[in-house]
mmCIF file with all atom_site columns, C-alpha atoms and ligand atoms in Angstrom:
data_model
loop_
_atom_site.group_PDB
_atom_site.id
_atom_site.type_symbol
_atom_site.label_atom_id
_atom_site.label_alt_id
_atom_site.label_comp_id
_atom_site.label_asym_id
_atom_site.label_entity_id
_atom_site.label_seq_id
_atom_site.pdbx_PDB_ins_code
_atom_site.Cartn_x
_atom_site.Cartn_y
_atom_site.Cartn_z
_atom_site.occupancy
_atom_site.B_iso_or_equiv
_atom_site.pdbx_formal_charge
_atom_site.auth_seq_id
_atom_site.auth_comp_id
_atom_site.auth_asym_id
_atom_site.auth_atom_id
_atom_site.pdbx_PDB_model_num
ATOM   1   C  CA  . UNK K 1 1   ? -57.590 37.610 92.383 1.00 74.00 ? 13  UNK K CA  1
ATOM   2   C  CA  . UNK K 1 2   ? -54.977 38.250 89.767 1.00 73.00 ? 14  UNK K CA  1
ATOM   3   C  CA  . UNK K 1 3   ? -55.722 37.423 86.209 1.00 77.00 ? 15  UNK K CA  1
ATOM   4   C  CA  . UNK K 1 4   ? -52.761 36.186 84.204 1.00 76.00 ? 16  UNK K CA  1
ATOM   5   C  CA  . UNK K 1 5   ? -52.270 34.355 81.004 1.00 79.00 ? 17  UNK K CA  1
ATOM   6   C  CA  . UNK K 1 6   ? -51.386 30.707 81.443 1.00 77.00 ? 18  UNK K CA  1
ATOM   7   C  CA  . UNK K 1 7   ? -47.774 29.915 80.586 1.00 75.00 ? 19  UNK K CA  1
ATOM   8   C  CA  . UNK K 1 8   ? -47.478 28.332 77.161 1.00 73.00 ? 20  UNK K CA  1
ATOM   9   C  CA  . UNK K 1 9   ? -46.618 24.873 78.424 1.00 70.00 ? 21  UNK K CA  1
ATOM   10  C  CA  . UNK K 1 10  ? -49.720 24.878 80.629 1.00 70.00 ? 22  UNK K CA  1
ATOM   11  C  CA  . UNK K 1 11  ? -51.878 26.102 77.738 1.00 72.00 ? 23  UNK K CA  1
ATOM   12  C  CA  . UNK K 1 12  ? -50.481 23.340 75.642 1.00 66.00 ? 24  UNK K CA  1
ATOM   13  C  CA  . UNK K 1 13  ? -51.006 20.715 78.323 1.00 64.00 ? 25  UNK K CA  1
ATOM   14  C  CA  . UNK K 1 14  ? -54.614 21.672 78.925 1.00 64.00 ? 26  UNK K CA  1
ATOM   15  C  CA  . UNK K 1 15  ? -55.453 21.824 75.256 1.00 65.00 ? 27  UNK K CA  1
ATOM   16  C  CA  . UNK K 1 16  ? -53.725 18.534 74.705 1.00 57.00 ? 28  UNK K CA  1
ATOM   17  C  CA  . UNK K 1 17  ? -55.844 16.919 77.392 1.00 52.00 ? 29  UNK K CA  1
ATOM   18  C  CA  . UNK K 1 18  ? -58.780 17.714 75.181 1.00 49.00 ? 30  UNK K CA  1
ATOM   19  C  CA  . UNK K 1 19  ? -57.150 16.835 71.903 1.00 75.00 ? 31  UNK K CA  1
ATOM   20  C  CA  . UNK K 1 20  ? -55.775 13.315 72.269 1.00 87.00 ? 32  UNK K CA  1
ATOM   21  C  CA  . UNK K 1 21  ? -58.180 11.279 74.342 1.00 87.00 ? 33  UNK K CA  1
ATOM   22  C  CA  . UNK K 1 22  ? -57.958 7.790  72.904 1.00 92.00 ? 34  UNK K CA  1
ATOM   23  C  CA  . UNK K 1 23  ? -55.540 5.321  71.386 1.00 95.00 ? 35  UNK K CA  1
ATOM   24  C  CA  . UNK K 1 24  ? -57.531 5.244  68.161 1.00 95.00 ? 36  UNK K CA  1
ATOM   25  C  CA  . UNK K 1 25  ? -57.431 9.033  67.837 1.00 94.00 ? 37  UNK K CA  1
ATOM   26  C  CA  . UNK K 1 26  ? -53.671 8.926  68.263 1.00 95.00 ? 38  UNK K CA  1
ATOM   27  C  CA  . UNK K 1 27  ? -53.290 6.188  65.646 1.00 97.00 ? 39  UNK K CA  1
ATOM   28  C  CA  . UNK K 1 28  ? -55.600 7.984  63.187 1.00 96.00 ? 40  UNK K CA  1
ATOM   29  C  CA  . UNK K 1 29  ? -53.566 11.216 63.451 1.00 95.00 ? 41  UNK K CA  1
ATOM   30  C  CA  . UNK K 1 30  ? -50.361 9.314  62.711 1.00 97.00 ? 42  UNK K CA  1
ATOM   31  C  CA  . UNK K 1 31  ? -51.874 7.346  59.836 1.00 97.00 ? 43  UNK K CA  1
ATOM   32  C  CA  . UNK K 1 32  ? -53.313 10.513 58.277 1.00 96.00 ? 44  UNK K CA  1
ATOM   33  C  CA  . UNK K 1 33  ? -49.829 12.030 58.464 1.00 96.00 ? 45  UNK K CA  1
ATOM   34  C  CA  . UNK K 1 34  ? -48.553 8.991  56.574 1.00 98.00 ? 46  UNK K CA  1
ATOM   35  C  CA  . UNK K 1 35  ? -51.222 9.466  53.899 1.00 97.00 ? 47  UNK K CA  1
ATOM   36  C  CA  . UNK K 1 36  ? -50.348 13.167 53.662 1.00 95.00 ? 48  UNK K CA  1
ATOM   37  C  CA  . UNK K 1 37  ? -46.752 12.080 53.093 1.00 96.00 ? 49  UNK K CA  1
ATOM   38  C  CA  . UNK K 1 38  ? -47.862 10.118 50.026 1.00 97.00 ? 50  UNK K CA  1
ATOM   39  C  CA  . UNK K 1 39  ? -47.468 6.687  51.588 1.00 97.00 ? 51  UNK K CA  1
ATOM   40  C  CA  . UNK K 1 40  ? -48.707 3.659  49.677 1.00 97.00 ? 52  UNK K CA  1
ATOM   41  C  CA  . UNK K 1 41  ? -48.170 1.330  52.638 1.00 97.00 ? 53  UNK K CA  1
ATOM   42  C  CA  . UNK K 1 42  ? -48.838 2.063  56.269 1.00 98.00 ? 54  UNK K CA  1
ATOM   43  C  CA  . UNK K 1 43  ? -48.150 -0.381 59.095 1.00 97.00 ? 55  UNK K CA  1
ATOM   44  C  CA  . UNK K 1 44  ? -49.700 0.034  62.515 1.00 97.00 ? 56  UNK K CA  1
ATOM   45  C  CA  . UNK K 1 45  ? -48.474 -1.968 65.488 1.00 97.00 ? 57  UNK K CA  1
ATOM   46  C  CA  . UNK K 1 46  ? -49.944 -1.721 68.949 1.00 96.00 ? 58  UNK K CA  1
ATOM   47  C  CA  . UNK K 1 47  ? -48.653 -3.261 72.154 1.00 96.00 ? 59  UNK K CA  1
ATOM   48  C  CA  . UNK K 1 48  ? -51.081 -2.231 74.859 1.00 93.00 ? 60  UNK K CA  1
ATOM   49  C  CA  . UNK K 1 49  ? -49.230 -4.239 77.508 1.00 93.00 ? 61  UNK K CA  1
ATOM   50  C  CA  . UNK K 1 50  ? -46.511 -1.567 77.162 1.00 95.00 ? 62  UNK K CA  1
ATOM   51  C  CA  . UNK K 1 51  ? -48.838 1.208  75.942 1.00 96.00 ? 63  UNK K CA  1
ATOM   52  C  CA  . UNK K 1 52  ? -46.695 1.443  72.849 1.00 97.00 ? 64  UNK K CA  1
ATOM   53  C  CA  . UNK K 1 53  ? -47.865 2.443  69.372 1.00 98.00 ? 65  UNK K CA  1
ATOM   54  C  CA  . UNK K 1 54  ? -45.935 2.399  66.146 1.00 98.00 ? 66  UNK K CA  1
ATOM   55  C  CA  . UNK K 1 55  ? -46.857 3.685  62.701 1.00 98.00 ? 67  UNK K CA  1
ATOM   56  C  CA  . UNK K 1 56  ? -44.518 2.957  59.801 1.00 98.00 ? 68  UNK K CA  1
ATOM   57  C  CA  . UNK K 1 57  ? -44.947 4.337  56.293 1.00 98.00 ? 69  UNK K CA  1
ATOM   58  C  CA  . UNK K 1 58  ? -43.220 4.475  52.942 1.00 98.00 ? 70  UNK K CA  1
ATOM   59  C  CA  . UNK K 1 59  ? -43.989 8.137  52.375 1.00 98.00 ? 71  UNK K CA  1
ATOM   60  C  CA  . UNK K 1 60  ? -41.545 10.797 51.269 1.00 97.00 ? 72  UNK K CA  1
ATOM   61  C  CA  . UNK K 1 61  ? -40.078 11.144 54.761 1.00 97.00 ? 73  UNK K CA  1
ATOM   62  C  CA  . UNK K 1 62  ? -38.478 14.098 56.482 1.00 95.00 ? 74  UNK K CA  1
ATOM   63  C  CA  . UNK K 1 63  ? -35.051 15.537 55.834 1.00 94.00 ? 75  UNK K CA  1
ATOM   64  C  CA  . UNK K 1 64  ? -32.794 16.737 58.650 1.00 93.00 ? 76  UNK K CA  1
ATOM   65  C  CA  . UNK K 1 65  ? -34.052 20.333 58.505 1.00 91.00 ? 77  UNK K CA  1
ATOM   66  C  CA  . UNK K 1 66  ? -37.718 19.298 58.540 1.00 91.00 ? 78  UNK K CA  1
ATOM   67  C  CA  . UNK K 1 67  ? -37.191 16.799 61.340 1.00 92.00 ? 79  UNK K CA  1
ATOM   68  C  CA  . UNK K 1 68  ? -35.485 19.475 63.413 1.00 90.00 ? 80  UNK K CA  1
ATOM   69  C  CA  . UNK K 1 69  ? -38.536 21.702 63.091 1.00 87.00 ? 81  UNK K CA  1
ATOM   70  C  CA  . UNK K 1 70  ? -41.372 19.416 64.041 1.00 88.00 ? 82  UNK K CA  1
ATOM   71  C  CA  . UNK K 1 71  ? -42.528 18.740 67.575 1.00 85.00 ? 83  UNK K CA  1
ATOM   72  C  CA  . UNK K 1 72  ? -43.868 22.131 68.570 1.00 80.00 ? 84  UNK K CA  1
ATOM   73  C  CA  . UNK K 1 73  ? -47.458 23.239 68.159 1.00 75.00 ? 85  UNK K CA  1
ATOM   74  C  CA  . UNK K 1 74  ? -48.349 24.882 64.839 1.00 72.00 ? 86  UNK K CA  1
ATOM   75  C  CA  . UNK K 1 75  ? -45.346 23.417 63.047 1.00 77.00 ? 87  UNK K CA  1
ATOM   76  C  CA  . UNK K 1 76  ? -46.788 22.209 59.791 1.00 79.00 ? 88  UNK K CA  1
ATOM   77  C  CA  . UNK K 1 77  ? -45.701 21.824 56.202 1.00 80.00 ? 89  UNK K CA  1
ATOM   78  C  CA  . UNK K 1 78  ? -49.288 21.790 54.972 1.00 74.00 ? 90  UNK K CA  1
ATOM   79  C  CA  . UNK K 1 79  ? -50.654 25.254 55.573 1.00 74.00 ? 91  UNK K CA  1
ATOM   80  C  CA  . UNK K 1 80  ? -49.107 28.703 55.219 1.00 71.00 ? 92  UNK K CA  1
ATOM   81  C  CA  . UNK K 1 81  ? -51.944 31.087 54.540 1.00 71.00 ? 93  UNK K CA  1
ATOM   82  C  CA  . UNK K 1 82  ? -55.660 31.319 55.177 1.00 71.00 ? 94  UNK K CA  1
ATOM   83  C  CA  . UNK K 1 83  ? -56.151 30.614 51.488 1.00 70.00 ? 95  UNK K CA  1
ATOM   84  C  CA  . UNK K 1 84  ? -54.679 27.150 52.062 1.00 71.00 ? 96  UNK K CA  1
ATOM   85  C  CA  . UNK K 1 85  ? -57.671 26.452 54.279 1.00 69.00 ? 97  UNK K CA  1
ATOM   86  C  CA  . UNK K 1 86  ? -60.253 27.824 51.913 1.00 72.00 ? 98  UNK K CA  1
ATOM   87  C  CA  . UNK K 1 87  ? -61.446 25.453 49.271 1.00 68.00 ? 99  UNK K CA  1
ATOM   88  C  CA  . UNK K 1 88  ? -58.339 23.788 48.033 1.00 71.00 ? 100 UNK K CA  1
ATOM   89  C  CA  . UNK K 1 89  ? -57.436 21.376 50.813 1.00 76.00 ? 101 UNK K CA  1
ATOM   90  C  CA  . UNK K 1 90  ? -54.914 18.824 49.636 1.00 84.00 ? 102 UNK K CA  1
ATOM   91  C  CA  . UNK K 1 91  ? -54.070 17.266 52.979 1.00 85.00 ? 103 UNK K CA  1
ATOM   92  C  CA  . UNK K 1 92  ? -55.817 15.800 55.992 1.00 86.00 ? 104 UNK K CA  1
ATOM   93  C  CA  . UNK K 1 93  ? -53.591 17.850 58.301 1.00 79.00 ? 105 UNK K CA  1
ATOM   94  C  CA  . UNK K 1 94  ? -53.324 21.627 58.453 1.00 74.00 ? 106 UNK K CA  1
ATOM   95  C  CA  . UNK K 1 95  ? -53.099 22.621 62.125 1.00 74.00 ? 107 UNK K CA  1
ATOM   96  C  CA  . UNK K 1 96  ? -49.670 21.340 63.053 1.00 79.00 ? 108 UNK K CA  1
ATOM   97  C  CA  . UNK K 1 97  ? -51.002 20.034 66.326 1.00 83.00 ? 109 UNK K CA  1
ATOM   98  C  CA  . UNK K 1 98  ? -51.034 16.253 66.283 1.00 91.00 ? 110 UNK K CA  1
ATOM   99  C  CA  . UNK K 1 99  ? -47.348 15.541 66.864 1.00 93.00 ? 111 UNK K CA  1
ATOM   100 C  CA  . UNK K 1 100 ? -47.133 18.258 69.543 1.00 89.00 ? 112 UNK K CA  1
ATOM   101 C  CA  . UNK K 1 101 ? -50.275 16.939 71.230 1.00 90.00 ? 113 UNK K CA  1
ATOM   102 C  CA  . UNK K 1 102 ? -49.225 13.296 71.168 1.00 94.00 ? 114 UNK K CA  1
ATOM   103 C  CA  . UNK K 1 103 ? -45.842 14.323 72.570 1.00 92.00 ? 115 UNK K CA  1
ATOM   104 C  CA  . UNK K 1 104 ? -47.652 15.763 75.591 1.00 90.00 ? 116 UNK K CA  1
ATOM   105 C  CA  . UNK K 1 105 ? -49.446 12.520 76.466 1.00 92.00 ? 117 UNK K CA  1
ATOM   106 C  CA  . UNK K 1 106 ? -46.599 10.000 76.384 1.00 95.00 ? 118 UNK K CA  1
ATOM   107 C  CA  . UNK K 1 107 ? -43.167 9.367  77.885 1.00 95.00 ? 119 UNK K CA  1
ATOM   108 C  CA  . UNK K 1 108 ? -41.483 9.970  74.567 1.00 95.00 ? 120 UNK K CA  1
ATOM   109 C  CA  . UNK K 1 109 ? -42.213 10.105 70.884 1.00 96.00 ? 121 UNK K CA  1
ATOM   110 C  CA  . UNK K 1 110 ? -39.542 8.807  68.547 1.00 96.00 ? 122 UNK K CA  1
ATOM   111 C  CA  . UNK K 1 111 ? -39.472 9.777  64.897 1.00 96.00 ? 123 UNK K CA  1
ATOM   112 C  CA  . UNK K 1 112 ? -37.209 7.903  62.507 1.00 97.00 ? 124 UNK K CA  1
ATOM   113 C  CA  . UNK K 1 113 ? -37.234 9.020  58.911 1.00 97.00 ? 125 UNK K CA  1
ATOM   114 C  CA  . UNK K 1 114 ? -35.425 8.456  55.663 1.00 97.00 ? 126 UNK K CA  1
ATOM   115 C  CA  . UNK K 1 115 ? -36.275 11.155 53.140 1.00 97.00 ? 127 UNK K CA  1
ATOM   116 C  CA  . UNK K 1 116 ? -36.923 10.203 49.547 1.00 96.00 ? 128 UNK K CA  1
ATOM   117 C  CA  . UNK K 1 117 ? -33.835 10.760 47.444 1.00 95.00 ? 129 UNK K CA  1
ATOM   118 C  CA  . UNK K 1 118 ? -31.391 10.597 50.356 1.00 95.00 ? 130 UNK K CA  1
ATOM   119 C  CA  . UNK K 1 119 ? -29.489 7.625  51.625 1.00 95.00 ? 131 UNK K CA  1
ATOM   120 C  CA  . UNK K 1 120 ? -29.440 8.647  55.269 1.00 96.00 ? 132 UNK K CA  1
ATOM   121 C  CA  . UNK K 1 121 ? -31.860 7.856  58.091 1.00 97.00 ? 133 UNK K CA  1
ATOM   122 C  CA  . UNK K 1 122 ? -32.464 10.496 60.747 1.00 97.00 ? 134 UNK K CA  1
ATOM   123 C  CA  . UNK K 1 123 ? -34.086 10.253 64.138 1.00 96.00 ? 135 UNK K CA  1
ATOM   124 C  CA  . UNK K 1 124 ? -35.343 12.503 66.859 1.00 95.00 ? 136 UNK K CA  1
ATOM   125 C  CA  . UNK K 1 125 ? -36.827 11.958 70.319 1.00 95.00 ? 137 UNK K CA  1
ATOM   126 C  CA  . UNK K 1 126 ? -39.514 14.309 71.650 1.00 93.00 ? 138 UNK K CA  1
ATOM   127 C  CA  . UNK K 1 127 ? -40.520 14.500 75.305 1.00 92.00 ? 139 UNK K CA  1
ATOM   128 C  CA  . UNK K 1 128 ? -43.471 16.194 76.981 1.00 90.00 ? 140 UNK K CA  1
ATOM   129 C  CA  . UNK K 1 129 ? -43.069 19.764 78.233 1.00 81.00 ? 141 UNK K CA  1
ATOM   130 C  CA  . UNK K 1 130 ? -39.852 20.205 76.335 1.00 81.00 ? 142 UNK K CA  1
ATOM   131 C  CA  . UNK K 1 131 ? -39.714 22.281 73.211 1.00 75.00 ? 143 UNK K CA  1
ATOM   132 C  CA  . UNK K 1 132 ? -38.852 20.853 69.848 1.00 65.00 ? 144 UNK K CA  1
ATOM   133 C  CA  . UNK K 1 133 ? -35.391 22.351 69.649 1.00 68.00 ? 145 UNK K CA  1
ATOM   134 C  CA  . UNK K 1 134 ? -33.904 18.921 69.956 1.00 75.00 ? 146 UNK K CA  1
ATOM   135 C  CA  . UNK K 1 135 ? -31.366 18.071 67.382 1.00 86.00 ? 147 UNK K CA  1
ATOM   136 C  CA  . UNK K 1 136 ? -32.291 15.370 64.972 1.00 87.00 ? 148 UNK K CA  1
ATOM   137 C  CA  . UNK K 1 137 ? -29.367 13.015 64.502 1.00 88.00 ? 149 UNK K CA  1
ATOM   138 C  CA  . UNK K 1 138 ? -28.290 10.459 61.978 1.00 88.00 ? 150 UNK K CA  1
ATOM   139 C  CA  . UNK K 1 139 ? -29.836 7.194  63.112 1.00 89.00 ? 151 UNK K CA  1
ATOM   140 C  CA  . UNK K 1 140 ? -27.647 4.215  63.946 1.00 84.00 ? 152 UNK K CA  1
ATOM   141 C  CA  . UNK K 1 141 ? -30.023 1.839  62.195 1.00 86.00 ? 153 UNK K CA  1
ATOM   142 C  CA  . UNK K 1 142 ? -30.664 2.582  58.557 1.00 88.00 ? 154 UNK K CA  1
ATOM   143 C  CA  . UNK K 1 143 ? -34.211 2.191  57.269 1.00 91.00 ? 155 UNK K CA  1
ATOM   144 C  CA  . UNK K 1 144 ? -34.326 -0.073 54.211 1.00 90.00 ? 156 UNK K CA  1
ATOM   145 C  CA  . UNK K 1 145 ? -36.462 2.380  52.204 1.00 95.00 ? 157 UNK K CA  1
ATOM   146 C  CA  . UNK K 1 146 ? -37.692 5.946  52.375 1.00 97.00 ? 158 UNK K CA  1
ATOM   147 C  CA  . UNK K 1 147 ? -40.479 6.788  54.784 1.00 98.00 ? 159 UNK K CA  1
ATOM   148 C  CA  . UNK K 1 148 ? -41.162 7.528  58.394 1.00 98.00 ? 160 UNK K CA  1
ATOM   149 C  CA  . UNK K 1 149 ? -41.618 5.530  61.585 1.00 98.00 ? 161 UNK K CA  1
ATOM   150 C  CA  . UNK K 1 150 ? -43.263 7.134  64.591 1.00 98.00 ? 162 UNK K CA  1
ATOM   151 C  CA  . UNK K 1 151 ? -43.121 5.314  67.919 1.00 98.00 ? 163 UNK K CA  1
ATOM   152 C  CA  . UNK K 1 152 ? -45.190 6.482  70.869 1.00 98.00 ? 164 UNK K CA  1
ATOM   153 C  CA  . UNK K 1 153 ? -43.773 5.200  74.158 1.00 98.00 ? 165 UNK K CA  1
ATOM   154 C  CA  . UNK K 1 154 ? -46.050 4.733  77.160 1.00 97.00 ? 166 UNK K CA  1
ATOM   155 C  CA  . UNK K 1 155 ? -49.047 6.625  75.867 1.00 96.00 ? 167 UNK K CA  1
ATOM   156 C  CA  . UNK K 1 156 ? -51.155 8.369  78.545 1.00 95.00 ? 168 UNK K CA  1
ATOM   157 C  CA  . UNK K 1 157 ? -48.418 7.771  81.155 1.00 94.00 ? 169 UNK K CA  1
ATOM   158 C  CA  . UNK K 1 158 ? -49.137 11.233 82.539 1.00 90.00 ? 170 UNK K CA  1
ATOM   159 C  CA  . UNK K 1 159 ? -52.869 10.457 82.683 1.00 90.00 ? 171 UNK K CA  1
ATOM   160 C  CA  . UNK K 1 160 ? -52.738 7.367  84.918 1.00 90.00 ? 172 UNK K CA  1
ATOM   161 C  CA  . UNK K 1 161 ? -56.494 7.154  85.391 1.00 89.00 ? 173 UNK K CA  1
ATOM   162 C  CA  . UNK K 1 162 ? -57.102 7.288  81.660 1.00 87.00 ? 174 UNK K CA  1
ATOM   163 C  CA  . UNK K 1 163 ? -54.396 4.693  81.126 1.00 91.00 ? 175 UNK K CA  1
ATOM   164 C  CA  . UNK K 1 164 ? -55.869 2.374  83.755 1.00 89.00 ? 176 UNK K CA  1
ATOM   165 C  CA  . UNK K 1 165 ? -59.346 2.753  82.332 1.00 88.00 ? 177 UNK K CA  1
ATOM   166 C  CA  . UNK K 1 166 ? -58.303 1.712  78.837 1.00 89.00 ? 178 UNK K CA  1
ATOM   167 C  CA  . UNK K 1 167 ? -60.231 -1.371 77.878 1.00 90.00 ? 179 UNK K CA  1
ATOM   168 C  CA  . UNK K 1 168 ? -57.721 -3.099 75.712 1.00 91.00 ? 180 UNK K CA  1
ATOM   169 C  CA  . UNK K 1 169 ? -60.044 -5.107 73.485 1.00 92.00 ? 181 UNK K CA  1
ATOM   170 C  CA  . UNK K 1 170 ? -62.310 -2.095 72.977 1.00 94.00 ? 182 UNK K CA  1
ATOM   171 C  CA  . UNK K 1 171 ? -59.353 0.124  72.040 1.00 94.00 ? 183 UNK K CA  1
ATOM   172 C  CA  . UNK K 1 172 ? -58.129 -2.451 69.523 1.00 95.00 ? 184 UNK K CA  1
ATOM   173 C  CA  . UNK K 1 173 ? -61.626 -2.734 68.045 1.00 96.00 ? 185 UNK K CA  1
ATOM   174 C  CA  . UNK K 1 174 ? -61.832 1.044  67.693 1.00 96.00 ? 186 UNK K CA  1
ATOM   175 C  CA  . UNK K 1 175 ? -58.445 1.193  65.978 1.00 96.00 ? 187 UNK K CA  1
ATOM   176 C  CA  . UNK K 1 176 ? -59.554 -1.560 63.563 1.00 96.00 ? 188 UNK K CA  1
ATOM   177 C  CA  . UNK K 1 177 ? -62.755 0.328  62.741 1.00 96.00 ? 189 UNK K CA  1
ATOM   178 C  CA  . UNK K 1 178 ? -60.906 3.564  62.102 1.00 96.00 ? 190 UNK K CA  1
ATOM   179 C  CA  . UNK K 1 179 ? -58.336 1.823  59.905 1.00 96.00 ? 191 UNK K CA  1
ATOM   180 C  CA  . UNK K 1 180 ? -61.089 0.109  57.935 1.00 95.00 ? 192 UNK K CA  1
ATOM   181 C  CA  . UNK K 1 181 ? -62.738 3.463  57.303 1.00 96.00 ? 193 UNK K CA  1
ATOM   182 C  CA  . UNK K 1 182 ? -59.440 4.947  56.126 1.00 95.00 ? 194 UNK K CA  1
ATOM   183 C  CA  . UNK K 1 183 ? -58.841 1.895  53.911 1.00 94.00 ? 195 UNK K CA  1
ATOM   184 C  CA  . UNK K 1 184 ? -62.258 2.398  52.296 1.00 94.00 ? 196 UNK K CA  1
ATOM   185 C  CA  . UNK K 1 185 ? -61.557 6.053  51.551 1.00 93.00 ? 197 UNK K CA  1
ATOM   186 C  CA  . UNK K 1 186 ? -58.022 5.335  50.298 1.00 94.00 ? 198 UNK K CA  1
ATOM   187 C  CA  . UNK K 1 187 ? -58.257 1.920  48.598 1.00 94.00 ? 199 UNK K CA  1
ATOM   188 C  CA  . UNK K 1 188 ? -54.902 2.430  46.858 1.00 96.00 ? 200 UNK K CA  1
ATOM   189 C  CA  . UNK K 1 189 ? -53.110 2.480  50.223 1.00 96.00 ? 201 UNK K CA  1
ATOM   190 C  CA  . UNK K 1 190 ? -52.188 -0.812 51.837 1.00 94.00 ? 202 UNK K CA  1
ATOM   191 C  CA  . UNK K 1 191 ? -52.870 -0.691 55.537 1.00 92.00 ? 203 UNK K CA  1
ATOM   192 C  CA  . UNK K 1 192 ? -51.443 -3.425 57.784 1.00 92.00 ? 204 UNK K CA  1
ATOM   193 C  CA  . UNK K 1 193 ? -52.428 -3.782 61.394 1.00 93.00 ? 205 UNK K CA  1
ATOM   194 C  CA  . UNK K 1 194 ? -50.695 -6.038 63.890 1.00 89.00 ? 206 UNK K CA  1
ATOM   195 C  CA  . UNK K 1 195 ? -50.648 -6.531 67.621 1.00 83.00 ? 207 UNK K CA  1
HETATM 196 N  N1  . LIG G 2 .   ? -45.349 10.303 58.579 1.00 69.22 ? 5   LIG G N1  1
HETATM 197 C  C1  . LIG G 2 .   ? -44.879 11.507 58.218 1.00 69.22 ? 5   LIG G C1  1
HETATM 198 N  N2  . LIG G 2 .   ? -44.160 11.640 57.069 1.00 69.22 ? 5   LIG G N2  1
HETATM 199 C  C2  . LIG G 2 .   ? -43.671 12.852 56.696 1.00 69.22 ? 5   LIG G C2  1
HETATM 200 N  N3  . LIG G 2 .   ? -43.849 14.000 57.400 1.00 69.22 ? 5   LIG G N3  1
HETATM 201 C  C3  . LIG G 2 .   ? -44.537 13.917 58.534 1.00 69.22 ? 5   LIG G C3  1
HETATM 202 C  C4  . LIG G 2 .   ? -45.103 12.685 59.015 1.00 69.22 ? 5   LIG G C4  1
HETATM 203 N  N4  . LIG G 2 .   ? -45.738 12.928 60.184 1.00 69.22 ? 5   LIG G N4  1
HETATM 204 C  C5  . LIG G 2 .   ? -45.594 14.254 60.421 1.00 69.22 ? 5   LIG G C5  1
HETATM 205 N  N5  . LIG G 2 .   ? -44.893 14.852 59.427 1.00 69.22 ? 5   LIG G N5  1
HETATM 206 C  C6  . LIG G 2 .   ? -44.524 16.285 59.357 1.00 69.22 ? 5   LIG G C6  1
HETATM 207 O  O1  . LIG G 2 .   ? -44.776 16.855 60.622 1.00 69.22 ? 5   LIG G O1  1
HETATM 208 C  C7  . LIG G 2 .   ? -45.650 17.972 60.493 1.00 69.22 ? 5   LIG G C7  1
HETATM 209 C  C8  . LIG G 2 .   ? -46.520 18.070 61.739 1.00 69.22 ? 5   LIG G C8  1
HETATM 210 O  O2  . LIG G 2 .   ? -47.467 16.992 61.785 1.00 69.22 ? 5   LIG G O2  1
HETATM 211 P  P1  . LIG G 2 .   ? -48.811 17.204 62.588 1.00 69.22 ? 5   LIG G P1  1
HETATM 212 O  O3  . LIG G 2 .   ? -48.461 17.639 63.949 1.00 69.22 ? 5   LIG G O3  1
HETATM 213 O  O4  . LIG G 2 .   ? -49.664 16.005 62.426 1.00 69.22 ? 5   LIG G O4  1
HETATM 214 O  O5  . LIG G 2 .   ? -49.499 18.446 61.862 1.00 69.22 ? 5   LIG G O5  1
HETATM 215 P  P2  . LIG G 2 .   ? -50.259 18.563 60.436 1.00 69.22 ? 5   LIG G P2  1
HETATM 216 O  O6  . LIG G 2 .   ? -50.515 17.174 59.926 1.00 69.22 ? 5   LIG G O6  1
HETATM 217 O  O7  . LIG G 2 .   ? -51.529 19.291 60.760 1.00 69.22 ? 5   LIG G O7  1
HETATM 218 O  O8  . LIG G 2 .   ? -49.327 19.360 59.573 1.00 69.22 ? 5   LIG G O8  1
HETATM 219 C  C9  . LIG G 2 .   ? -46.422 17.736 59.204 1.00 69.22 ? 5   LIG G C9  1
HETATM 220 O  O9  . LIG G 2 .   ? -46.897 18.950 58.647 1.00 69.22 ? 5   LIG G O9  1
HETATM 221 C  C10 . LIG G 2 .   ? -45.370 17.058 58.334 1.00 69.22 ? 5   LIG G C10 1
HETATM 222 O  O10 . LIG G 2 .   ? -44.554 18.016 57.727 1.00 69.22 ? 5   LIG G O10 1
HETATM 223 MG MG1 . LIG G 2 .   ? -51.262 15.629 61.067 1.00 69.22 ? 6   LIG G MG1 1
#
C-alpha cells in the first residue's frame, strides 16, 4: 500500500466535515466575524426551507484587496505571529478557517461589503473546492452603509444526509440560544434575528 499525502482540497474537505457541523455553528462563526469587525448591529436571517443563512453587519467592512484575499484556509487579518495568540487576544477569530470551512459545506457563499470610508460596495462569490482567487467586483447594488453581508446558499448541500436530518425547529432554537449568549457577553451590540 502506498502512503501519500492527501491533496489539499481533500484535506480541506475532510477537516471541514469536522469543523462546521450545524447551522448554529455556522451562524456563530459569521456573527463573531461581525463582532471582530466592530459591528454595533448584527442581523441574522435564516430560511431553512431553502437552507439559506444571511448575516448582515455594520462593521468596518472589507476593501477590494481584502475581499480578494479571503476564502482560502488560513487567510486572516487577526493573527500574524505566535505572540498574537499568547495573552493579548483582541478578536474571537484567529485561525482564518471559518469562511473557508463554510464555503466547503454550501453551494456558494456570497460576501457583499462596503468598507468604512469608501463609497463603493464590493462583492465576491465563493464556491466549494475552488480556491479564493476569484476576483471581487464592484457590486451592482450599493449597500446603504458600511459593513458586510454574508449569504450562505444551500448549506450542507454536499452532505445530503446531514441536511435531511436537520430538525428545523431545533436548529432555530439552537441559533436563538447562541445569539442570546453572544448578546449577554456583548450587550452594546444589537442583535436582530428573523426567519
Ligand atoms: N463580517 C466581516 N467583516 C469584516 N471582515 C470580515 C468579516 N467576516 C470575515 N472577515 C475577514 O475575513 C477573514 C477570515 O474570516 P474567518 O475565516 O472567520 O477567519 P478569522 O475570523 O479566524 O480571521 C477575517 O480575518 C476578516 O479579515
Ligand atoms: Mg472568524
